[in-house]
Protein backbone atom coordinates (compact mmCIF):
# COMPACT_ATOMS: atom_id res chain seq x y z
CA UNK A 1 0.00 0.00 0.00
CA UNK A 2 2.85 2.38 0.80
CA UNK A 3 4.14 2.14 -2.79
CA UNK A 4 0.66 2.81 -4.16
CA UNK A 5 0.21 5.84 -1.91
CA UNK A 6 3.47 7.37 -3.11
CA UNK A 7 1.88 7.71 -6.55
CA UNK A 8 -1.09 9.54 -4.99
CA UNK A 9 0.84 12.01 -2.86
CA UNK A 10 0.09 14.90 -5.20
CA UNK A 11 -3.63 14.14 -4.92
CA UNK A 12 -4.21 13.55 -1.23
CA UNK A 13 -3.08 12.68 2.27
CA UNK A 14 -5.18 10.45 4.51
CA UNK A 15 -5.20 10.36 8.33
CA UNK A 16 -7.47 8.65 10.91
CA UNK A 17 -7.54 7.05 14.35
CA UNK A 18 -7.86 3.66 12.61
CA UNK A 19 -6.68 2.59 9.16
CA UNK A 20 -7.43 -0.79 7.57
CA UNK A 21 -6.88 -2.19 4.07
CA UNK A 22 -8.82 -4.56 1.83
CA UNK A 23 -6.82 -6.52 -0.77
CA UNK A 24 -4.22 -3.73 -0.85
CA UNK A 25 -6.53 -1.67 -3.09
CA UNK A 26 -8.94 -0.08 -0.60
CA UNK A 27 -8.27 1.88 2.59
CA UNK A 28 -10.88 2.12 5.35
CA UNK A 29 -10.37 5.11 7.67
CA UNK A 30 -12.51 5.47 10.80
CA UNK A 31 -12.49 7.90 13.70
CA UNK A 32 -11.49 11.52 13.00
CA UNK A 33 -10.80 10.61 9.38
CA UNK A 34 -9.16 13.42 7.37
CA UNK A 35 -8.43 13.54 3.66
CA UNK A 36 -6.40 16.43 2.21
CA UNK A 37 -6.44 17.20 -1.52
CA UNK A 38 -4.71 20.34 -2.80
CA UNK A 39 -6.48 23.37 -1.22
CA UNK A 40 -9.34 21.30 0.28
CA UNK A 41 -9.52 18.99 3.24
CA UNK A 42 -12.38 16.87 4.54
CA UNK A 43 -13.11 15.67 8.09
CA UNK A 44 -15.60 12.85 8.72
CA UNK A 45 -16.33 9.72 10.76
CA UNK A 46 -15.67 7.27 7.91
CA UNK A 47 -13.74 7.26 4.61
CA UNK A 48 -13.47 4.36 2.17
CA UNK A 49 -10.82 5.14 -0.45
CA UNK A 50 -10.19 3.13 -3.62
CA UNK A 51 -6.50 3.53 -4.44
CA UNK A 52 -6.69 2.51 -8.12
CA UNK A 53 -9.86 4.44 -9.00
CA UNK A 54 -8.93 7.38 -6.75
CA UNK A 55 -12.49 7.52 -5.44
CA UNK A 56 -13.74 8.00 -1.88
CA UNK A 57 -17.03 7.21 -0.17
CA UNK A 58 -17.32 9.47 2.86
CA UNK A 59 -19.99 9.43 5.58
CA UNK A 60 -20.83 10.73 9.04
CA UNK A 61 -20.59 14.40 10.12
CA UNK A 62 -18.70 15.48 7.02
CA UNK A 63 -17.10 18.93 6.94
CA UNK A 64 -15.41 20.29 3.82
CA UNK A 65 -12.84 23.06 4.35
CA UNK A 66 -11.29 25.23 1.66
CA UNK A 67 -8.58 27.87 2.23
CA UNK A 68 -8.89 27.24 5.97
CA UNK A 69 -12.63 28.01 6.16
CA UNK A 70 -15.60 25.65 6.51
CA UNK A 71 -17.64 25.89 3.32
CA UNK A 72 -20.02 22.91 3.32
CA UNK A 73 -21.41 20.09 5.44
CA UNK A 74 -22.99 16.75 4.60
CA UNK A 75 -23.74 13.26 5.89
CA UNK A 76 -22.83 11.29 2.76
CA UNK A 77 -20.44 12.15 -0.06
CA UNK A 78 -18.79 10.48 -3.03
CA UNK A 79 -15.62 12.11 -4.40
CA UNK A 80 -13.74 11.29 -7.60
CA UNK A 81 -10.39 13.04 -7.25
CA UNK A 82 -9.18 12.60 -10.85
CA UNK A 83 -12.26 14.30 -12.32
CA UNK A 84 -12.83 16.86 -9.53
CA UNK A 85 -16.31 15.36 -9.17
CA UNK A 86 -18.45 14.69 -6.09
CA UNK A 87 -21.99 13.74 -5.05
CA UNK A 88 -23.13 15.06 -1.67
CA UNK A 89 -26.33 14.45 0.33
CA UNK A 90 -27.84 16.12 2.20
CA UNK A 91 -25.97 19.29 1.27
CA UNK A 92 -25.31 22.44 3.33
CA UNK A 93 -22.98 25.31 2.40
CA UNK A 94 -22.60 28.81 3.91
CA UNK A 95 -20.62 31.82 2.72
CA UNK A 96 -18.56 33.02 5.68
CA UNK A 97 -18.62 36.71 4.64
CA UNK A 98 -22.22 37.31 3.57
CA UNK A 99 -23.87 34.68 5.79
CA UNK A 100 -25.92 33.35 2.86
CA UNK A 101 -26.45 29.60 3.17
CA UNK A 102 -27.65 26.96 0.71
CA UNK A 103 -29.09 23.57 1.62
CA UNK A 104 -30.37 20.83 -0.67
CA UNK A 105 -31.46 17.21 -0.55
CA UNK A 106 -28.54 16.37 -2.85
CA UNK A 107 -25.83 18.15 -4.82
CA UNK A 108 -23.51 17.24 -7.67
CA UNK A 109 -20.20 19.12 -7.86
CA UNK A 110 -17.88 19.25 -10.85
CA UNK A 111 -15.07 21.80 -11.30
CA UNK A 112 -16.45 24.24 -8.67
CA UNK A 113 -19.95 24.16 -10.18
CA UNK A 114 -22.83 22.71 -8.16
CA UNK A 115 -26.21 21.34 -9.27
CA UNK A 116 -28.90 20.97 -6.58
CA UNK A 117 -32.20 19.23 -6.01
CA UNK A 118 -34.79 20.65 -3.56
CA UNK A 119 -32.80 23.79 -2.77
CA UNK A 120 -33.33 26.23 0.14
CA UNK A 121 -31.51 29.58 0.37
CA UNK A 122 -31.51 32.18 3.16
CA UNK A 123 -29.31 34.63 5.03
CA UNK A 124 -31.02 34.15 8.40
CA UNK A 125 -30.72 31.64 11.22
CA UNK A 126 -31.07 28.16 9.73
CA UNK A 127 -33.38 26.86 12.50
CA UNK A 128 -35.93 29.69 12.22
CA UNK A 129 -35.19 31.98 9.24
CA UNK A 130 -37.18 35.21 8.91
CA UNK A 131 -37.10 34.72 5.14
CA UNK A 132 -36.03 31.91 2.86
CA UNK A 133 -36.39 30.77 -0.74
CA UNK A 134 -37.32 27.24 -1.76
CA UNK A 135 -36.80 25.89 -5.27
CA UNK A 136 -37.17 22.63 -7.16
CA UNK A 137 -33.58 22.75 -8.38
CA UNK A 138 -30.63 25.10 -8.47
CA UNK A 139 -27.13 25.83 -9.68
CA UNK A 140 -24.17 27.51 -8.00
CA UNK A 141 -20.93 28.72 -9.58
CA UNK A 142 -18.23 29.10 -6.93
CA UNK A 143 -16.09 31.43 -9.08
CA UNK A 144 -18.88 33.96 -9.74
CA UNK A 145 -20.60 33.28 -6.35
CA UNK A 146 -24.01 33.29 -8.12
CA UNK A 147 -26.79 30.91 -7.09
CA UNK A 148 -29.53 30.26 -9.67
CA UNK A 149 -32.87 28.83 -8.49
CA UNK A 150 -35.68 27.37 -10.63
CA UNK A 151 -39.33 27.55 -9.52
CA UNK A 152 -38.46 29.66 -6.44
CA UNK A 153 -41.04 30.36 -3.75
CA UNK A 154 -40.20 33.22 -1.39
CA UNK A 155 -41.30 32.69 2.22
CA UNK A 156 -41.63 35.08 5.14
CA UNK A 157 -41.45 32.77 8.13
CA UNK A 158 -43.64 29.89 6.88
CA UNK A 159 -45.91 32.03 4.68
CA UNK A 160 -45.32 31.97 0.89
CA UNK A 161 -45.48 35.53 -0.48
CA UNK A 162 -44.17 35.25 -4.05
CA UNK A 163 -43.52 32.74 -6.84
CA UNK A 164 -41.17 33.24 -9.80
CA UNK A 165 -40.10 30.84 -12.56
CA UNK A 166 -36.43 31.74 -12.00
CA UNK A 167 -34.25 33.83 -9.69
CA UNK A 168 -30.53 34.30 -9.06
CA UNK A 169 -28.75 35.46 -5.90
CA UNK A 170 -25.20 36.66 -5.31
CA UNK A 171 -23.55 35.33 -2.15
CA UNK A 172 -20.89 38.06 -2.16
CA UNK A 173 -20.98 41.46 -0.43
CA UNK A 174 -20.27 43.57 -3.50
CA UNK A 175 -22.22 45.63 -6.03
CA UNK A 176 -24.06 43.10 -8.15
CA UNK A 177 -27.26 43.43 -10.16
CA UNK A 178 -30.03 41.37 -8.59
CA UNK A 179 -32.69 41.18 -5.88
CA UNK A 180 -31.91 42.65 -2.46
CA UNK A 181 -33.23 41.30 0.84
CA UNK A 182 -37.00 41.84 1.18
CA UNK A 183 -38.33 44.46 3.60
CA UNK A 184 -41.32 43.89 5.90
CA UNK A 185 -43.46 46.31 7.88
CA UNK A 186 -46.93 46.66 9.40
CA UNK A 187 -49.03 49.72 10.24
CA UNK A 188 -52.67 50.68 10.86
CA UNK A 189 -52.63 52.84 7.70
CA UNK A 190 -50.95 50.47 5.21
CA UNK A 191 -51.58 47.07 6.77
CA UNK A 192 -48.94 44.43 6.09
CA UNK A 193 -46.17 45.77 3.83
CA UNK A 194 -43.87 43.66 1.64
CA UNK A 195 -41.14 45.42 -0.38
CA UNK A 196 -38.87 43.53 -2.78
CA UNK A 197 -36.01 45.80 -3.95
CA UNK A 198 -34.12 45.08 -7.17
CA UNK A 199 -30.64 46.58 -7.48
CA UNK A 200 -29.28 47.52 -10.92
CA UNK A 201 -25.51 48.11 -11.10
CA UNK A 202 -24.38 47.91 -14.71
CA UNK A 203 -21.40 50.25 -14.26
CA UNK A 204 -19.18 51.36 -11.37
CA UNK A 205 -20.22 55.04 -11.43
CA UNK A 206 -24.01 54.68 -11.22
CA UNK A 207 -26.74 52.36 -9.93
CA UNK A 208 -30.51 52.28 -9.45
CA UNK A 209 -32.83 50.47 -7.05
CA UNK A 210 -36.41 49.54 -8.01
CA UNK A 211 -38.70 48.72 -5.08
CA UNK A 212 -41.95 46.96 -6.08
CA UNK A 213 -44.15 46.67 -3.02
CA UNK A 214 -47.45 45.35 -1.77
CA UNK A 215 -49.56 46.89 1.03
CA UNK A 216 -52.65 44.94 2.10
CA UNK A 217 -54.65 48.13 2.82
CA UNK A 218 -53.48 50.13 -0.20
CA UNK A 219 -52.55 47.69 -2.98
CA UNK A 220 -49.40 47.44 -5.08
CA UNK A 221 -46.99 50.17 -6.15
PDB file of C-alpha atoms in Angstrom:
ATOM      1  CA  UNK A   1       0.000   0.000   0.000  1.00  0.00           C
ATOM      2  CA  UNK A   2       2.854   2.383   0.803  1.00  0.00           C
ATOM      3  CA  UNK A   3       4.140   2.135  -2.791  1.00  0.00           C
ATOM      4  CA  UNK A   4       0.657   2.810  -4.159  1.00  0.00           C
ATOM      5  CA  UNK A   5       0.205   5.840  -1.914  1.00  0.00           C
ATOM      6  CA  UNK A   6       3.471   7.373  -3.106  1.00  0.00           C
ATOM      7  CA  UNK A   7       1.884   7.712  -6.551  1.00  0.00           C
ATOM      8  CA  UNK A   8      -1.094   9.539  -4.988  1.00  0.00           C
ATOM      9  CA  UNK A   9       0.842  12.009  -2.861  1.00  0.00           C
ATOM     10  CA  UNK A  10       0.092  14.901  -5.201  1.00  0.00           C
ATOM     11  CA  UNK A  11      -3.628  14.137  -4.924  1.00  0.00           C
ATOM     12  CA  UNK A  12      -4.210  13.553  -1.226  1.00  0.00           C
ATOM     13  CA  UNK A  13      -3.083  12.684   2.272  1.00  0.00           C
ATOM     14  CA  UNK A  14      -5.183  10.448   4.508  1.00  0.00           C
ATOM     15  CA  UNK A  15      -5.203  10.359   8.326  1.00  0.00           C
ATOM     16  CA  UNK A  16      -7.467   8.655  10.906  1.00  0.00           C
ATOM     17  CA  UNK A  17      -7.537   7.051  14.348  1.00  0.00           C
ATOM     18  CA  UNK A  18      -7.862   3.665  12.612  1.00  0.00           C
ATOM     19  CA  UNK A  19      -6.684   2.594   9.157  1.00  0.00           C
ATOM     20  CA  UNK A  20      -7.425  -0.793   7.574  1.00  0.00           C
ATOM     21  CA  UNK A  21      -6.884  -2.188   4.070  1.00  0.00           C
ATOM     22  CA  UNK A  22      -8.825  -4.557   1.830  1.00  0.00           C
ATOM     23  CA  UNK A  23      -6.822  -6.521  -0.769  1.00  0.00           C
ATOM     24  CA  UNK A  24      -4.225  -3.730  -0.852  1.00  0.00           C
ATOM     25  CA  UNK A  25      -6.530  -1.667  -3.090  1.00  0.00           C
ATOM     26  CA  UNK A  26      -8.937  -0.077  -0.603  1.00  0.00           C
ATOM     27  CA  UNK A  27      -8.272   1.875   2.590  1.00  0.00           C
ATOM     28  CA  UNK A  28     -10.878   2.123   5.350  1.00  0.00           C
ATOM     29  CA  UNK A  29     -10.371   5.112   7.667  1.00  0.00           C
ATOM     30  CA  UNK A  30     -12.515   5.471  10.799  1.00  0.00           C
ATOM     31  CA  UNK A  31     -12.488   7.900  13.705  1.00  0.00           C
ATOM     32  CA  UNK A  32     -11.491  11.518  12.997  1.00  0.00           C
ATOM     33  CA  UNK A  33     -10.795  10.612   9.376  1.00  0.00           C
ATOM     34  CA  UNK A  34      -9.160  13.416   7.373  1.00  0.00           C
ATOM     35  CA  UNK A  35      -8.429  13.535   3.662  1.00  0.00           C
ATOM     36  CA  UNK A  36      -6.399  16.427   2.210  1.00  0.00           C
ATOM     37  CA  UNK A  37      -6.442  17.203  -1.516  1.00  0.00           C
ATOM     38  CA  UNK A  38      -4.712  20.336  -2.802  1.00  0.00           C
ATOM     39  CA  UNK A  39      -6.482  23.366  -1.219  1.00  0.00           C
ATOM     40  CA  UNK A  40      -9.338  21.302   0.276  1.00  0.00           C
ATOM     41  CA  UNK A  41      -9.521  18.992   3.245  1.00  0.00           C
ATOM     42  CA  UNK A  42     -12.382  16.866   4.544  1.00  0.00           C
ATOM     43  CA  UNK A  43     -13.108  15.669   8.090  1.00  0.00           C
ATOM     44  CA  UNK A  44     -15.596  12.850   8.721  1.00  0.00           C
ATOM     45  CA  UNK A  45     -16.326   9.723  10.756  1.00  0.00           C
ATOM     46  CA  UNK A  46     -15.670   7.274   7.912  1.00  0.00           C
ATOM     47  CA  UNK A  47     -13.743   7.264   4.615  1.00  0.00           C
ATOM     48  CA  UNK A  48     -13.471   4.364   2.174  1.00  0.00           C
ATOM     49  CA  UNK A  49     -10.820   5.138  -0.447  1.00  0.00           C
ATOM     50  CA  UNK A  50     -10.193   3.132  -3.619  1.00  0.00           C
ATOM     51  CA  UNK A  51      -6.496   3.534  -4.441  1.00  0.00           C
ATOM     52  CA  UNK A  52      -6.690   2.510  -8.116  1.00  0.00           C
ATOM     53  CA  UNK A  53      -9.856   4.438  -9.000  1.00  0.00           C
ATOM     54  CA  UNK A  54      -8.925   7.382  -6.750  1.00  0.00           C
ATOM     55  CA  UNK A  55     -12.487   7.523  -5.444  1.00  0.00           C
ATOM     56  CA  UNK A  56     -13.736   7.997  -1.881  1.00  0.00           C
ATOM     57  CA  UNK A  57     -17.026   7.205  -0.171  1.00  0.00           C
ATOM     58  CA  UNK A  58     -17.322   9.472   2.863  1.00  0.00           C
ATOM     59  CA  UNK A  59     -19.989   9.432   5.580  1.00  0.00           C
ATOM     60  CA  UNK A  60     -20.825  10.730   9.035  1.00  0.00           C
ATOM     61  CA  UNK A  61     -20.594  14.398  10.121  1.00  0.00           C
ATOM     62  CA  UNK A  62     -18.698  15.476   7.019  1.00  0.00           C
ATOM     63  CA  UNK A  63     -17.099  18.932   6.940  1.00  0.00           C
ATOM     64  CA  UNK A  64     -15.412  20.293   3.818  1.00  0.00           C
ATOM     65  CA  UNK A  65     -12.844  23.060   4.345  1.00  0.00           C
ATOM     66  CA  UNK A  66     -11.288  25.229   1.657  1.00  0.00           C
ATOM     67  CA  UNK A  67      -8.580  27.866   2.232  1.00  0.00           C
ATOM     68  CA  UNK A  68      -8.891  27.241   5.969  1.00  0.00           C
ATOM     69  CA  UNK A  69     -12.632  28.008   6.160  1.00  0.00           C
ATOM     70  CA  UNK A  70     -15.601  25.651   6.508  1.00  0.00           C
ATOM     71  CA  UNK A  71     -17.637  25.890   3.320  1.00  0.00           C
ATOM     72  CA  UNK A  72     -20.015  22.906   3.321  1.00  0.00           C
ATOM     73  CA  UNK A  73     -21.415  20.093   5.443  1.00  0.00           C
ATOM     74  CA  UNK A  74     -22.993  16.745   4.597  1.00  0.00           C
ATOM     75  CA  UNK A  75     -23.740  13.264   5.888  1.00  0.00           C
ATOM     76  CA  UNK A  76     -22.831  11.292   2.756  1.00  0.00           C
ATOM     77  CA  UNK A  77     -20.443  12.146  -0.061  1.00  0.00           C
ATOM     78  CA  UNK A  78     -18.790  10.485  -3.031  1.00  0.00           C
ATOM     79  CA  UNK A  79     -15.625  12.113  -4.396  1.00  0.00           C
ATOM     80  CA  UNK A  80     -13.745  11.285  -7.596  1.00  0.00           C
ATOM     81  CA  UNK A  81     -10.388  13.039  -7.252  1.00  0.00           C
ATOM     82  CA  UNK A  82      -9.176  12.601 -10.854  1.00  0.00           C
ATOM     83  CA  UNK A  83     -12.261  14.302 -12.318  1.00  0.00           C
ATOM     84  CA  UNK A  84     -12.830  16.855  -9.534  1.00  0.00           C
ATOM     85  CA  UNK A  85     -16.313  15.359  -9.172  1.00  0.00           C
ATOM     86  CA  UNK A  86     -18.455  14.689  -6.094  1.00  0.00           C
ATOM     87  CA  UNK A  87     -21.992  13.742  -5.055  1.00  0.00           C
ATOM     88  CA  UNK A  88     -23.128  15.057  -1.666  1.00  0.00           C
ATOM     89  CA  UNK A  89     -26.329  14.447   0.325  1.00  0.00           C
ATOM     90  CA  UNK A  90     -27.842  16.119   2.196  1.00  0.00           C
ATOM     91  CA  UNK A  91     -25.973  19.289   1.271  1.00  0.00           C
ATOM     92  CA  UNK A  92     -25.307  22.441   3.329  1.00  0.00           C
ATOM     93  CA  UNK A  93     -22.976  25.311   2.405  1.00  0.00           C
ATOM     94  CA  UNK A  94     -22.596  28.810   3.907  1.00  0.00           C
ATOM     95  CA  UNK A  95     -20.620  31.820   2.717  1.00  0.00           C
ATOM     96  CA  UNK A  96     -18.563  33.024   5.678  1.00  0.00           C
ATOM     97  CA  UNK A  97     -18.620  36.714   4.641  1.00  0.00           C
ATOM     98  CA  UNK A  98     -22.225  37.306   3.568  1.00  0.00           C
ATOM     99  CA  UNK A  99     -23.869  34.679   5.790  1.00  0.00           C
ATOM    100  CA  UNK A 100     -25.918  33.345   2.857  1.00  0.00           C
ATOM    101  CA  UNK A 101     -26.446  29.595   3.167  1.00  0.00           C
ATOM    102  CA  UNK A 102     -27.646  26.959   0.713  1.00  0.00           C
ATOM    103  CA  UNK A 103     -29.086  23.575   1.616  1.00  0.00           C
ATOM    104  CA  UNK A 104     -30.365  20.826  -0.668  1.00  0.00           C
ATOM    105  CA  UNK A 105     -31.461  17.207  -0.548  1.00  0.00           C
ATOM    106  CA  UNK A 106     -28.535  16.373  -2.849  1.00  0.00           C
ATOM    107  CA  UNK A 107     -25.829  18.149  -4.820  1.00  0.00           C
ATOM    108  CA  UNK A 108     -23.510  17.245  -7.673  1.00  0.00           C
ATOM    109  CA  UNK A 109     -20.205  19.122  -7.861  1.00  0.00           C
ATOM    110  CA  UNK A 110     -17.883  19.246 -10.853  1.00  0.00           C
ATOM    111  CA  UNK A 111     -15.066  21.799 -11.302  1.00  0.00           C
ATOM    112  CA  UNK A 112     -16.446  24.241  -8.672  1.00  0.00           C
ATOM    113  CA  UNK A 113     -19.948  24.158 -10.180  1.00  0.00           C
ATOM    114  CA  UNK A 114     -22.828  22.706  -8.164  1.00  0.00           C
ATOM    115  CA  UNK A 115     -26.214  21.338  -9.267  1.00  0.00           C
ATOM    116  CA  UNK A 116     -28.900  20.975  -6.580  1.00  0.00           C
ATOM    117  CA  UNK A 117     -32.199  19.231  -6.009  1.00  0.00           C
ATOM    118  CA  UNK A 118     -34.792  20.651  -3.562  1.00  0.00           C
ATOM    119  CA  UNK A 119     -32.801  23.791  -2.773  1.00  0.00           C
ATOM    120  CA  UNK A 120     -33.334  26.231   0.136  1.00  0.00           C
ATOM    121  CA  UNK A 121     -31.514  29.583   0.368  1.00  0.00           C
ATOM    122  CA  UNK A 122     -31.513  32.180   3.164  1.00  0.00           C
ATOM    123  CA  UNK A 123     -29.311  34.631   5.032  1.00  0.00           C
ATOM    124  CA  UNK A 124     -31.018  34.153   8.403  1.00  0.00           C
ATOM    125  CA  UNK A 125     -30.723  31.643  11.223  1.00  0.00           C
ATOM    126  CA  UNK A 126     -31.073  28.164   9.729  1.00  0.00           C
ATOM    127  CA  UNK A 127     -33.376  26.865  12.497  1.00  0.00           C
ATOM    128  CA  UNK A 128     -35.931  29.692  12.221  1.00  0.00           C
ATOM    129  CA  UNK A 129     -35.192  31.978   9.238  1.00  0.00           C
ATOM    130  CA  UNK A 130     -37.179  35.213   8.909  1.00  0.00           C
ATOM    131  CA  UNK A 131     -37.097  34.716   5.136  1.00  0.00           C
ATOM    132  CA  UNK A 132     -36.034  31.906   2.865  1.00  0.00           C
ATOM    133  CA  UNK A 133     -36.392  30.775  -0.738  1.00  0.00           C
ATOM    134  CA  UNK A 134     -37.321  27.240  -1.759  1.00  0.00           C
ATOM    135  CA  UNK A 135     -36.801  25.887  -5.265  1.00  0.00           C
ATOM    136  CA  UNK A 136     -37.172  22.632  -7.161  1.00  0.00           C
ATOM    137  CA  UNK A 137     -33.578  22.753  -8.385  1.00  0.00           C
ATOM    138  CA  UNK A 138     -30.630  25.096  -8.474  1.00  0.00           C
ATOM    139  CA  UNK A 139     -27.125  25.829  -9.680  1.00  0.00           C
ATOM    140  CA  UNK A 140     -24.166  27.512  -7.998  1.00  0.00           C
ATOM    141  CA  UNK A 141     -20.929  28.724  -9.576  1.00  0.00           C
ATOM    142  CA  UNK A 142     -18.229  29.101  -6.933  1.00  0.00           C
ATOM    143  CA  UNK A 143     -16.092  31.434  -9.077  1.00  0.00           C
ATOM    144  CA  UNK A 144     -18.878  33.961  -9.741  1.00  0.00           C
ATOM    145  CA  UNK A 145     -20.596  33.284  -6.355  1.00  0.00           C
ATOM    146  CA  UNK A 146     -24.006  33.294  -8.123  1.00  0.00           C
ATOM    147  CA  UNK A 147     -26.793  30.908  -7.087  1.00  0.00           C
ATOM    148  CA  UNK A 148     -29.534  30.258  -9.669  1.00  0.00           C
ATOM    149  CA  UNK A 149     -32.871  28.833  -8.494  1.00  0.00           C
ATOM    150  CA  UNK A 150     -35.678  27.371 -10.632  1.00  0.00           C
ATOM    151  CA  UNK A 151     -39.334  27.554  -9.521  1.00  0.00           C
ATOM    152  CA  UNK A 152     -38.456  29.655  -6.437  1.00  0.00           C
ATOM    153  CA  UNK A 153     -41.038  30.355  -3.747  1.00  0.00           C
ATOM    154  CA  UNK A 154     -40.197  33.222  -1.388  1.00  0.00           C
ATOM    155  CA  UNK A 155     -41.302  32.694   2.219  1.00  0.00           C
ATOM    156  CA  UNK A 156     -41.627  35.082   5.139  1.00  0.00           C
ATOM    157  CA  UNK A 157     -41.447  32.767   8.131  1.00  0.00           C
ATOM    158  CA  UNK A 158     -43.637  29.892   6.876  1.00  0.00           C
ATOM    159  CA  UNK A 159     -45.913  32.031   4.683  1.00  0.00           C
ATOM    160  CA  UNK A 160     -45.324  31.970   0.891  1.00  0.00           C
ATOM    161  CA  UNK A 161     -45.478  35.527  -0.480  1.00  0.00           C
ATOM    162  CA  UNK A 162     -44.165  35.249  -4.055  1.00  0.00           C
ATOM    163  CA  UNK A 163     -43.523  32.745  -6.837  1.00  0.00           C
ATOM    164  CA  UNK A 164     -41.169  33.241  -9.798  1.00  0.00           C
ATOM    165  CA  UNK A 165     -40.105  30.840 -12.557  1.00  0.00           C
ATOM    166  CA  UNK A 166     -36.430  31.741 -11.999  1.00  0.00           C
ATOM    167  CA  UNK A 167     -34.254  33.831  -9.695  1.00  0.00           C
ATOM    168  CA  UNK A 168     -30.528  34.304  -9.058  1.00  0.00           C
ATOM    169  CA  UNK A 169     -28.750  35.460  -5.898  1.00  0.00           C
ATOM    170  CA  UNK A 170     -25.205  36.656  -5.309  1.00  0.00           C
ATOM    171  CA  UNK A 171     -23.553  35.332  -2.149  1.00  0.00           C
ATOM    172  CA  UNK A 172     -20.892  38.065  -2.161  1.00  0.00           C
ATOM    173  CA  UNK A 173     -20.980  41.461  -0.434  1.00  0.00           C
ATOM    174  CA  UNK A 174     -20.269  43.573  -3.499  1.00  0.00           C
ATOM    175  CA  UNK A 175     -22.215  45.632  -6.028  1.00  0.00           C
ATOM    176  CA  UNK A 176     -24.059  43.098  -8.151  1.00  0.00           C
ATOM    177  CA  UNK A 177     -27.258  43.425 -10.160  1.00  0.00           C
ATOM    178  CA  UNK A 178     -30.026  41.369  -8.591  1.00  0.00           C
ATOM    179  CA  UNK A 179     -32.693  41.176  -5.884  1.00  0.00           C
ATOM    180  CA  UNK A 180     -31.914  42.646  -2.461  1.00  0.00           C
ATOM    181  CA  UNK A 181     -33.229  41.298   0.836  1.00  0.00           C
ATOM    182  CA  UNK A 182     -37.001  41.843   1.184  1.00  0.00           C
ATOM    183  CA  UNK A 183     -38.328  44.462   3.604  1.00  0.00           C
ATOM    184  CA  UNK A 184     -41.316  43.895   5.897  1.00  0.00           C
ATOM    185  CA  UNK A 185     -43.465  46.313   7.881  1.00  0.00           C
ATOM    186  CA  UNK A 186     -46.926  46.663   9.401  1.00  0.00           C
ATOM    187  CA  UNK A 187     -49.033  49.720  10.243  1.00  0.00           C
ATOM    188  CA  UNK A 188     -52.666  50.675  10.862  1.00  0.00           C
ATOM    189  CA  UNK A 189     -52.629  52.836   7.699  1.00  0.00           C
ATOM    190  CA  UNK A 190     -50.952  50.468   5.214  1.00  0.00           C
ATOM    191  CA  UNK A 191     -51.581  47.070   6.773  1.00  0.00           C
ATOM    192  CA  UNK A 192     -48.939  44.428   6.095  1.00  0.00           C
ATOM    193  CA  UNK A 193     -46.174  45.768   3.826  1.00  0.00           C
ATOM    194  CA  UNK A 194     -43.871  43.658   1.638  1.00  0.00           C
ATOM    195  CA  UNK A 195     -41.137  45.424  -0.382  1.00  0.00           C
ATOM    196  CA  UNK A 196     -38.872  43.529  -2.782  1.00  0.00           C
ATOM    197  CA  UNK A 197     -36.013  45.804  -3.953  1.00  0.00           C
ATOM    198  CA  UNK A 198     -34.123  45.080  -7.173  1.00  0.00           C
ATOM    199  CA  UNK A 199     -30.637  46.580  -7.477  1.00  0.00           C
ATOM    200  CA  UNK A 200     -29.278  47.525 -10.921  1.00  0.00           C
ATOM    201  CA  UNK A 201     -25.507  48.110 -11.101  1.00  0.00           C
ATOM    202  CA  UNK A 202     -24.378  47.906 -14.707  1.00  0.00           C
ATOM    203  CA  UNK A 203     -21.398  50.251 -14.260  1.00  0.00           C
ATOM    204  CA  UNK A 204     -19.180  51.363 -11.368  1.00  0.00           C
ATOM    205  CA  UNK A 205     -20.218  55.044 -11.431  1.00  0.00           C
ATOM    206  CA  UNK A 206     -24.012  54.675 -11.220  1.00  0.00           C
ATOM    207  CA  UNK A 207     -26.736  52.362  -9.934  1.00  0.00           C
ATOM    208  CA  UNK A 208     -30.507  52.277  -9.449  1.00  0.00           C
ATOM    209  CA  UNK A 209     -32.831  50.466  -7.054  1.00  0.00           C
ATOM    210  CA  UNK A 210     -36.414  49.543  -8.011  1.00  0.00           C
ATOM    211  CA  UNK A 211     -38.703  48.719  -5.083  1.00  0.00           C
ATOM    212  CA  UNK A 212     -41.951  46.963  -6.084  1.00  0.00           C
ATOM    213  CA  UNK A 213     -44.154  46.671  -3.019  1.00  0.00           C
ATOM    214  CA  UNK A 214     -47.449  45.348  -1.771  1.00  0.00           C
ATOM    215  CA  UNK A 215     -49.563  46.885   1.028  1.00  0.00           C
ATOM    216  CA  UNK A 216     -52.646  44.939   2.097  1.00  0.00           C
ATOM    217  CA  UNK A 217     -54.654  48.129   2.816  1.00  0.00           C
ATOM    218  CA  UNK A 218     -53.480  50.127  -0.202  1.00  0.00           C
ATOM    219  CA  UNK A 219     -52.552  47.692  -2.984  1.00  0.00           C
ATOM    220  CA  UNK A 220     -49.403  47.438  -5.084  1.00  0.00           C
ATOM    221  CA  UNK A 221     -46.995  50.173  -6.152  1.00  0.00           C
TER     222      UNK A 221
END
